[in-house]
Coordinates of C-alpha atoms in Angstrom, one line a residue:
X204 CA 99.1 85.8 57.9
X205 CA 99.2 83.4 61.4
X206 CA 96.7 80.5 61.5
X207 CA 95.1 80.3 65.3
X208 CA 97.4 77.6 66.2
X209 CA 100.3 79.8 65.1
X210 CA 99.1 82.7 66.8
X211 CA 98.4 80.8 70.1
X212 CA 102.0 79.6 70.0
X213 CA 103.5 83.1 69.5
X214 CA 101.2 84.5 72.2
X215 CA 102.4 81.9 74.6
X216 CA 105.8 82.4 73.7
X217 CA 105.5 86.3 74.0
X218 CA 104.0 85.8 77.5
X219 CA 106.8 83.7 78.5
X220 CA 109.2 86.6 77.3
X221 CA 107.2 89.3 79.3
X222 CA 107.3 87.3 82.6
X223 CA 111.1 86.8 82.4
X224 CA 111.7 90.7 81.3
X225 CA 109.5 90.9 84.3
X226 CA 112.0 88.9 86.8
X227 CA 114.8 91.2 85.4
X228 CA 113.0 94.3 86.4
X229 CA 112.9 92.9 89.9
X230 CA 116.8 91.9 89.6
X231 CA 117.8 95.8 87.9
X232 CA 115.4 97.5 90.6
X233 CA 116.8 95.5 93.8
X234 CA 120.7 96.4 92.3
X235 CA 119.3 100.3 91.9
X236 CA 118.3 99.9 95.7
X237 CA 121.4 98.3 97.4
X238 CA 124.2 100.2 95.4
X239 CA 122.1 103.9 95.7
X240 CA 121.6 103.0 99.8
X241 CA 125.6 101.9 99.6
X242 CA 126.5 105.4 97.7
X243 CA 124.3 107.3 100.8
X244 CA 126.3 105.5 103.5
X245 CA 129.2 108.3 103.2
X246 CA 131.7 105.2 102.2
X247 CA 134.7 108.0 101.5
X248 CA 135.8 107.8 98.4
X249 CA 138.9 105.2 97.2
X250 CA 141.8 107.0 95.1
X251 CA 143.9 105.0 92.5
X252 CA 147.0 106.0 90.6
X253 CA 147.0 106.3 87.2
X254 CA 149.2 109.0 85.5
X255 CA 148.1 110.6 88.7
X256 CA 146.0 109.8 91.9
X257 CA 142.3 110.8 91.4
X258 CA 139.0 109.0 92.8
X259 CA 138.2 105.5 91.4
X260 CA 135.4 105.1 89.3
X261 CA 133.4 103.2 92.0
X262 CA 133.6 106.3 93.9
X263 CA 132.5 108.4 91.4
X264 CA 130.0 106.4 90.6
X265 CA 128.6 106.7 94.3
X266 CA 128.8 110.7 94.5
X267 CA 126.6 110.6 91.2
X268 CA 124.0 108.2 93.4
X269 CA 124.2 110.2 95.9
X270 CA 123.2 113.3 94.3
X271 CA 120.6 112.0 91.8
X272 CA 117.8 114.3 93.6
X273 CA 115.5 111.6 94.5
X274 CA 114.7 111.2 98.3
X275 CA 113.4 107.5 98.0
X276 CA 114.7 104.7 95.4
X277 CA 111.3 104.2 94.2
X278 CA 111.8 108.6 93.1
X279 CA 114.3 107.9 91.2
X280 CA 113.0 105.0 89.8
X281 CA 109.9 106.6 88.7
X282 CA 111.8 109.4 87.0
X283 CA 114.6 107.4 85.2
X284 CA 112.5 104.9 84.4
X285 CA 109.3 107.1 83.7
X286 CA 107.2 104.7 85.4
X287 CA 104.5 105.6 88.1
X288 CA 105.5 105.8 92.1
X289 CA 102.8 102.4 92.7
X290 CA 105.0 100.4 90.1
X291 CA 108.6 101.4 91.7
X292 CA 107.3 100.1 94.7
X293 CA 106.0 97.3 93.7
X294 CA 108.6 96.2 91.9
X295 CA 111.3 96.8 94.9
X296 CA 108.6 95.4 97.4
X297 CA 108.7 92.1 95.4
X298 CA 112.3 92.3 95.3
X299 CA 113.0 92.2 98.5
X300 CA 110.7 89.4 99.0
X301 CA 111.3 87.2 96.1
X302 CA 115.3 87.4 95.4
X303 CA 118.4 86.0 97.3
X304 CA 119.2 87.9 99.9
X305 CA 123.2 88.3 101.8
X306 CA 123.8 88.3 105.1
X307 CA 125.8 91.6 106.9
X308 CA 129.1 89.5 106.3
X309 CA 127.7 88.8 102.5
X310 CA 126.8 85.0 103.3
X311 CA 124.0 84.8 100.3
X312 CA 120.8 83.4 102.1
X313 CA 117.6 81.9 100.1
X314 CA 115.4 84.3 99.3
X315 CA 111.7 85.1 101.9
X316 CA 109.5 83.1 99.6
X317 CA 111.8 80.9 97.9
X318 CA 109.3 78.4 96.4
X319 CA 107.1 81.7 94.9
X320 CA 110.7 83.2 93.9
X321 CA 112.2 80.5 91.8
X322 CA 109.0 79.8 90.0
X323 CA 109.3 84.1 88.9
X324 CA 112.4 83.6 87.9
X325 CA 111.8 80.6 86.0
X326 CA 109.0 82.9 83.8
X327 CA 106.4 80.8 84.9
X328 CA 104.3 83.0 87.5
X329 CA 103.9 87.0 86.4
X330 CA 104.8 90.0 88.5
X331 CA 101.1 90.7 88.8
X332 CA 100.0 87.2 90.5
X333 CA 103.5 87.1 92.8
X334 CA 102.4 90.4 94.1
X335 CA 98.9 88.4 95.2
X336 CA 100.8 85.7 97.0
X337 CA 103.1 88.4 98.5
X338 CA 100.4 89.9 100.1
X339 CA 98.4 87.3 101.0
X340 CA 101.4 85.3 102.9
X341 CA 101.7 88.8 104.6
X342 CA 99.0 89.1 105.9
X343 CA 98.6 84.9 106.9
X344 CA 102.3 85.1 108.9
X345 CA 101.3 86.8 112.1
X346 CA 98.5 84.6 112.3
X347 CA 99.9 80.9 111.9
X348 CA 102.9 79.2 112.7
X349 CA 106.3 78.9 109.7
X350 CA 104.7 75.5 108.8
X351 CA 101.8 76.4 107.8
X352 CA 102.9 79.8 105.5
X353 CA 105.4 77.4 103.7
X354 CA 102.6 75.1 102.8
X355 CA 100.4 78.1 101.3
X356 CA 103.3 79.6 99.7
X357 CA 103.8 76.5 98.2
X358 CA 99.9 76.0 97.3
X359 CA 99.6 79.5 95.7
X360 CA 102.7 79.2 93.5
X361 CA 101.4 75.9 92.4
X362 CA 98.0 78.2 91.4
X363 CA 100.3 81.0 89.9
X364 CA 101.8 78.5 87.7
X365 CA 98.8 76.9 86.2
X366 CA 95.8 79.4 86.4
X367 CA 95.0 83.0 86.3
X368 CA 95.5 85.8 88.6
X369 CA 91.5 85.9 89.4
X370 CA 91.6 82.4 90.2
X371 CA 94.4 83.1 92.4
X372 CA 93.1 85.3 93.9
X373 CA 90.1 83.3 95.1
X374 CA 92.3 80.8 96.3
X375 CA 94.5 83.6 98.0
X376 CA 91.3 84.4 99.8
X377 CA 90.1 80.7 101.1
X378 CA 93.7 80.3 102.7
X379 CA 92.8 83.7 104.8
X380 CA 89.3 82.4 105.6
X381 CA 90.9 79.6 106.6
X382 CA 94.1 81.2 109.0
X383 CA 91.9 83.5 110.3
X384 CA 88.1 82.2 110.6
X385 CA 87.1 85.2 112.9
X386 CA 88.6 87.7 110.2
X387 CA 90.2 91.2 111.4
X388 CA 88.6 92.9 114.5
X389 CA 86.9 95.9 113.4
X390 CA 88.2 99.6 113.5
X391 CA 86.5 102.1 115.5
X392 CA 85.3 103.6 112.6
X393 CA 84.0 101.1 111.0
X394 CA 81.6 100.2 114.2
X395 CA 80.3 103.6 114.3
X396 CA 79.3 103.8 110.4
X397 CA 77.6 99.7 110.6
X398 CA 77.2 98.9 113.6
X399 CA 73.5 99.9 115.3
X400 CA 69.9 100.1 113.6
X401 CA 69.5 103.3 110.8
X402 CA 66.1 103.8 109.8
X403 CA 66.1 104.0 105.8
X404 CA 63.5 105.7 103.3
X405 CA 60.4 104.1 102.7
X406 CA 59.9 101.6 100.1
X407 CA 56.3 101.0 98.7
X408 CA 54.8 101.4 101.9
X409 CA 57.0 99.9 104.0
X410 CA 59.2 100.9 106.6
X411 CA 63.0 99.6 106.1
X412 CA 65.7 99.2 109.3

């Protein structure tokens, strides 16, 4: 019943939706984390009186985290949530990287890629092409100085914002090139499976190295 301008709009608008549902899995995944690691910390349980002392409801709370069977969060995110273990992680690895953070004394402190973090939250970069950036500012930090990975950061959620994750990606890619022009030193294994002269099967006659 939608003409194509119509059903542009409500794509867009859906997409818009999906991203933000996306930042709130991030949010609900990070709180799973802290108050599950809080509830294994053997915090002994508070008692209130009521018509009688008994434990508080935080502390019940905690012995049910406690117990919930899982070893890691990303378990028991995987079965309450029935999603697979590669998504749990995902989402608490970009949690930790793209939400406010507290310090030990609960001072809150910006979040590790605040820039890339705000524009999630906003709805305006995806999960899928924040997860790009996170890596690829991973991977660019022990190679250039703080300067220079706030500037990329910056660049890629500029990128994020306005074009695909394949064109991100390639973007992603030049800024490596460009950190590291020598790319990774090779493993051993690698050298021993290219490096050298193999002789290959003949081709129309000729002999192929």
């Amino acid at each position: 019943m939608l003409g194509f301008r119509a059903a542009a709009d409500l794509a867009a608008v859906t997409e818009e939706l999906f991203r933000l549902t996306e930042y709130w899995q991030l949010v609900s995944a990070s709180a799973v984390d802290r108050t599950r690691k809080q509830a294994g910390a053997g915090t002994p349980p508070s008692t209130e009186w009521t018509t009688g002392w008994r434990e508080s409801s935080t502390a019940a709370q905690a012995s049910v985290a406690a117990d919930d069977g899982s070893r890691t969060t990303a378990e028991f995110l995987r079965a309450r949530l029935h999603i697979s273990l590669a998504d749990a992680r995902s989402r608490l690895r970009l949690a930790e990287g793209l939400l406010p953070r507290q310090e030990l004394a609960g001072e809150p402190r910006p979040p590790v890629h605040e820039e890339l973090g705000n524009a999630v939250a906003a709805g305006e970069v995806s999960a899928r092409s924040a997860g790009m950036a996170v890596a690829a500012l991973a991977r660019a930090k022990p190679l250039c100085d703080a300067a220079l990975v706030s500037r990329m950061e910056l660049a890629l959620t500029r990128t994020a914002v306005d074009h695909d994750p394949d064109f991100l990606a390639r973007i992603a890619q030049r800024w490596l090139n460009a950190v590291d022009q020598d790319g990774t030193e090779p493993s051993e294994e690698l050298l021993r499976q290219l490096q050298g002269a193999f002789i290959r099967r003949p081709r129309r006659g000729l002999q192929h190295l």
